């Protein structure tokens, strides 16, 4: 009897290993491409001549064509945005952000977070524009209990599943203080993004069992110690694989890797105005059951 | 329980524990900031939505306003922000005109001016790009000491924010700067003197990182959106066939050492 129970325990244990959160185990290497933008600032059309290095670049119709082409060439793709979709051209003044979200829906965004400028016309106007968005919004450090219509539209995190792969996505926004007039974020309270992320990342890892955690951050790449930025996030919050950044309009040539406890966090940000589309291709190799306890097992 | 089964149980436990470990690490295999340029083509469905809206916008935002022969630029750190000075001067003069009282200072934030005015004929859309926000012109009261602090906050925040009615000198070194803030005619600012300052509702309520700005008292809304103020002035000059010219500079003066520190983005220590 004892042997049967122990055998059953062993079978259960092996089964637990073969069907864990590590959903790529039965599939071999899985590839995932993250495409991303940040701070597009209502640049619906390409920059006109006279805009220096940006002249002739950008434009959401081109971005759509590029994304469509890449999706046709790649297996698993997520298209993400790190906030500040609004403000910057007359298109925003005329269409109040609804056009931006309508076109982003056509491009096929999978998740978008909120930047400070997305609050420029106030919470009600933001919620009204969101009616044109067919994609989800993510943020985990805004307490939106005073703005229920916005809270209904913004998730603290979400999970995107592909065959053999689960990706957790969340977002964080910059402190409103000094950036957003109080009347424009009425009912929304900013909270410490580190504390908020610690909880959400742990949930995504331990409960949702995701293979990868992606943070859409509108905190800025390097705030010179004046505020929490992406590099601080990477060091203080274990378990983040990728930070797709915004806010500081930083044109990174290539991703920056931060070594932190338990792994590496990759940060990327692609300037502003839709001049560039970020692309990161990841490979998930099969099986990573760590033999951490193996040395304690001495089978006779 | 014999040792063999005990070992098996340990293995089973180890595997269960192992299953709770973080999953496979992703390896970054390829990355690129892909330029979005003409050669990628356009998605026709998206382009079709934009085309009629672009036409409509161009008809309303493409209206010509005034000639601006040299343009107005925000300047780099430690340089004159002539665009900002033009805006601050207009805010101050318009507030005084509408309220019928002296307004001693105009103050705005360079971060709120989102584009330069390039040389040529200015159109409505150019002004929208400079001032896309729905900010309103307001007037509030400050003591002289608060005005000086406002200038110092602006020096720390962005090496001097656009101002009208006041000038500042930062001499000495980055480690030991000597700051002098006076009225624009060089006369001293009495710390207790209460003056009216024209600014935006955004600045008054948020401060944009400058705490002294939020201390304004008895605010009065002038009733003019800032963008309309700029549009109206350009249209007025255009009707008169006058060009839009750069305002007087010389509002911030830095020692070479301090200017270099600002250009190097080193923190000043006051």
Short mmCIF file of C-alpha atoms in Angstrom, two decimals, chain A residues 2-3 6-7 9-10 13-14 16-17 20 22 24 31 41 43-45 49-51 56-66 68 87-96 99 102-103 106-107 117 120-121 177-183 205 209-212 224 226 241 249 252-255 257 262-263 266 268 270 274-285 287-290 292-294 296-300, chain B residues 1-61 73 109 111-112 114-116 118 124-136 156-158 201-211 214 227 264-265 267:
data_model
loop_
_atom_site.label_atom_id
_atom_site.label_comp_id
_atom_site.label_asym_id
_atom_site.label_seq_id
_atom_site.Cartn_x
_atom_site.Cartn_y
_atom_site.Cartn_z
CA UNK A 2 2.76 2.36 0.97
CA UNK A 3 4.54 1.59 -2.29
CA UNK A 6 4.49 6.53 -3.21
CA UNK A 7 4.27 5.38 -6.84
CA UNK A 9 3.02 10.45 -5.76
CA UNK A 10 5.87 9.93 -8.20
CA UNK A 13 5.06 14.62 -9.60
CA UNK A 14 6.23 13.68 -13.09
CA UNK A 16 3.25 18.07 -12.71
CA UNK A 17 6.58 18.52 -14.40
CA UNK A 20 3.49 23.00 -15.77
CA UNK A 22 6.33 26.10 -18.80
CA UNK A 24 6.77 25.39 -24.31
CA UNK A 31 10.03 32.05 -31.18
CA UNK A 41 2.19 61.59 -30.23
CA UNK A 43 1.97 61.52 -35.69
CA UNK A 44 -0.59 60.09 -38.08
CA UNK A 45 1.33 61.26 -41.14
CA UNK A 49 10.35 68.28 -44.50
CA UNK A 50 12.12 70.69 -42.16
CA UNK A 51 12.02 68.34 -39.16
CA UNK A 56 10.02 62.06 -44.19
CA UNK A 57 9.98 59.35 -41.53
CA UNK A 58 7.11 57.73 -39.64
CA UNK A 59 3.44 57.61 -40.54
CA UNK A 60 0.92 55.10 -39.27
CA UNK A 61 -0.05 53.79 -42.74
CA UNK A 62 3.57 52.78 -43.25
CA UNK A 63 3.76 51.32 -39.76
CA UNK A 64 0.68 49.24 -40.57
CA UNK A 65 2.30 47.96 -43.78
CA UNK A 66 5.51 47.10 -41.95
CA UNK A 68 1.56 43.34 -41.66
CA UNK A 87 -0.88 65.00 -28.37
CA UNK A 88 1.49 66.58 -30.80
CA UNK A 89 -0.27 67.32 -34.07
CA UNK A 90 -3.55 68.94 -35.13
CA UNK A 91 -4.97 65.44 -35.57
CA UNK A 92 -5.15 65.20 -31.79
CA UNK A 93 -6.71 68.63 -31.42
CA UNK A 94 -9.37 67.74 -33.96
CA UNK A 95 -10.08 64.09 -33.14
CA UNK A 96 -9.15 64.00 -29.43
CA UNK A 99 -8.46 58.61 -34.59
CA UNK A 102 -9.03 53.71 -34.41
CA UNK A 103 -5.95 53.44 -36.62
CA UNK A 106 -6.45 48.62 -37.67
CA UNK A 107 -2.70 48.10 -37.29
CA UNK A 117 -0.13 62.95 -22.38
CA UNK A 120 -4.18 65.76 -21.65
CA UNK A 121 -7.89 66.22 -22.25
CA UNK A 177 2.88 65.34 -10.25
CA UNK A 178 4.18 68.21 -12.32
CA UNK A 179 3.13 66.54 -15.58
CA UNK A 180 -0.63 66.27 -15.61
CA UNK A 181 -2.93 68.98 -14.31
CA UNK A 182 -4.90 67.61 -11.34
CA UNK A 183 -8.25 68.15 -13.06
CA UNK A 205 4.97 34.08 -12.49
CA UNK A 209 2.72 30.56 -14.85
CA UNK A 210 3.80 32.72 -17.75
CA UNK A 211 7.01 32.05 -19.65
CA UNK A 212 7.82 35.72 -20.11
CA UNK A 224 19.06 60.85 -13.77
CA UNK A 226 14.96 62.40 -10.36
CA UNK A 241 12.15 39.78 -18.88
CA UNK A 249 11.86 59.75 -26.18
CA UNK A 252 18.15 53.34 -28.38
CA UNK A 253 20.11 51.75 -31.20
CA UNK A 254 19.75 48.35 -29.58
CA UNK A 255 18.24 46.96 -26.39
CA UNK A 257 20.49 44.44 -20.91
CA UNK A 262 17.96 35.63 -11.24
CA UNK A 263 18.42 36.75 -14.80
CA UNK A 266 16.11 43.66 -21.59
CA UNK A 268 14.24 48.85 -25.43
CA UNK A 270 12.53 53.56 -29.99
CA UNK A 274 6.58 56.55 -34.87
CA UNK A 275 9.90 57.17 -36.60
CA UNK A 276 11.02 53.64 -35.73
CA UNK A 277 9.33 50.35 -34.94
CA UNK A 278 11.11 48.31 -32.29
CA UNK A 279 11.68 44.64 -32.94
CA UNK A 280 12.96 42.01 -30.54
CA UNK A 281 12.99 38.32 -31.43
CA UNK A 282 13.17 35.89 -28.54
CA UNK A 283 13.76 32.15 -28.57
CA UNK A 284 12.46 29.95 -25.77
CA UNK A 285 14.44 26.76 -25.48
CA UNK A 287 12.84 22.34 -20.80
CA UNK A 288 14.36 24.23 -17.99
CA UNK A 289 13.57 22.08 -15.00
CA UNK A 290 16.36 23.08 -12.74
CA UNK A 292 18.22 22.49 -7.82
CA UNK A 293 17.16 19.75 -5.45
CA UNK A 294 18.93 16.96 -7.30
CA UNK A 296 19.62 16.13 -2.08
CA UNK A 297 18.32 12.99 -3.79
CA UNK A 298 20.32 9.91 -3.28
CA UNK A 299 18.42 7.01 -4.79
CA UNK A 300 19.74 3.76 -3.50
CA UNK B 1 10.02 2.70 4.60
CA UNK B 2 13.18 1.43 2.94
CA UNK B 3 15.90 3.79 1.72
CA UNK B 4 15.14 3.14 -1.97
CA UNK B 5 11.54 4.35 -1.66
CA UNK B 6 12.61 7.23 0.52
CA UNK B 7 14.96 8.26 -2.26
CA UNK B 8 12.14 8.00 -4.80
CA UNK B 9 9.92 10.14 -2.64
CA UNK B 10 12.67 12.72 -2.38
CA UNK B 11 13.02 12.71 -6.18
CA UNK B 12 9.28 13.14 -6.61
CA UNK B 13 9.32 16.03 -4.16
CA UNK B 14 12.27 17.54 -5.93
CA UNK B 15 10.50 17.37 -9.28
CA UNK B 16 7.37 18.95 -7.84
CA UNK B 17 9.46 21.73 -6.33
CA UNK B 18 11.33 22.05 -9.59
CA UNK B 19 8.05 22.48 -11.44
CA UNK B 20 7.44 25.64 -9.41
CA UNK B 21 10.71 27.16 -10.56
CA UNK B 22 10.63 29.98 -13.10
CA UNK B 23 10.24 28.71 -16.65
CA UNK B 24 12.77 28.68 -19.47
CA UNK B 25 14.73 31.83 -20.01
CA UNK B 26 14.09 33.61 -23.23
CA UNK B 27 17.11 34.38 -25.35
CA UNK B 28 17.18 37.58 -27.36
CA UNK B 29 18.19 36.42 -30.81
CA UNK B 30 17.69 39.55 -32.91
CA UNK B 31 16.74 43.15 -32.33
CA UNK B 32 16.48 46.31 -34.33
CA UNK B 33 14.93 49.76 -34.34
CA UNK B 34 13.33 49.39 -37.76
CA UNK B 35 13.07 52.75 -39.55
CA UNK B 36 9.56 53.54 -40.76
CA UNK B 37 10.36 55.04 -44.15
CA UNK B 38 8.82 55.47 -47.56
CA UNK B 39 10.20 52.23 -48.93
CA UNK B 40 8.03 50.10 -46.62
CA UNK B 41 4.94 51.25 -48.48
CA UNK B 42 1.56 52.10 -46.99
CA UNK B 43 -1.27 49.95 -45.78
CA UNK B 44 -4.07 50.92 -48.13
CA UNK B 45 -6.89 50.45 -45.63
CA UNK B 46 -5.21 52.78 -43.12
CA UNK B 47 -4.21 55.27 -45.82
CA UNK B 48 -7.82 55.34 -47.03
CA UNK B 49 -9.07 56.41 -43.60
CA UNK B 50 -6.42 59.12 -43.30
CA UNK B 51 -6.68 60.66 -46.77
CA UNK B 52 -9.98 62.59 -46.43
CA UNK B 53 -9.13 63.67 -42.88
CA UNK B 54 -5.74 64.97 -44.00
CA UNK B 55 -7.41 66.99 -46.74
CA UNK B 56 -9.87 68.48 -44.29
CA UNK B 57 -7.13 69.27 -41.78
CA UNK B 58 -4.97 70.91 -44.41
CA UNK B 59 -7.80 73.17 -45.47
CA UNK B 60 -8.34 74.45 -41.94
CA UNK B 61 -4.84 74.10 -40.50
CA UNK B 73 13.41 78.71 -31.90
CA UNK B 109 7.40 76.33 -19.40
CA UNK B 111 8.24 71.82 -22.11
CA UNK B 112 4.81 73.16 -23.05
CA UNK B 114 6.27 71.46 -28.49
CA UNK B 115 7.82 72.71 -31.73
CA UNK B 116 9.90 75.52 -33.19
CA UNK B 118 10.60 77.49 -38.75
CA UNK B 124 -2.51 77.67 -38.35
CA UNK B 125 -1.13 74.14 -38.04
CA UNK B 126 2.32 75.50 -37.09
CA UNK B 127 0.84 77.23 -34.06
CA UNK B 128 -1.04 74.08 -33.10
CA UNK B 129 2.25 72.20 -33.18
CA UNK B 130 3.89 74.80 -30.93
CA UNK B 131 0.97 74.82 -28.50
CA UNK B 132 -1.11 71.65 -28.85
CA UNK B 133 -2.41 71.80 -25.28
CA UNK B 134 -5.72 73.23 -24.19
CA UNK B 135 -4.05 75.51 -21.64
CA UNK B 136 -5.64 78.75 -20.51
CA UNK B 156 17.29 73.94 -12.06
CA UNK B 157 14.53 72.32 -14.08
CA UNK B 158 15.45 73.42 -17.59
CA UNK B 201 -3.58 77.09 -15.68
CA UNK B 202 -1.47 73.98 -16.18
CA UNK B 203 1.58 75.59 -14.58
CA UNK B 204 -0.40 77.07 -11.71
CA UNK B 205 -2.01 73.76 -10.80
CA UNK B 206 0.79 71.30 -11.57
CA UNK B 207 3.94 73.41 -11.21
CA UNK B 208 5.68 71.29 -13.87
CA UNK B 209 8.26 70.36 -11.27
CA UNK B 210 8.67 73.94 -9.96
CA UNK B 211 7.16 74.18 -6.52
CA UNK B 214 2.14 76.45 -7.36
CA UNK B 227 -3.14 78.78 -28.44
CA UNK B 264 26.93 68.85 -20.31
CA UNK B 265 23.70 68.27 -18.38
CA UNK B 267 23.55 69.21 -12.05
#
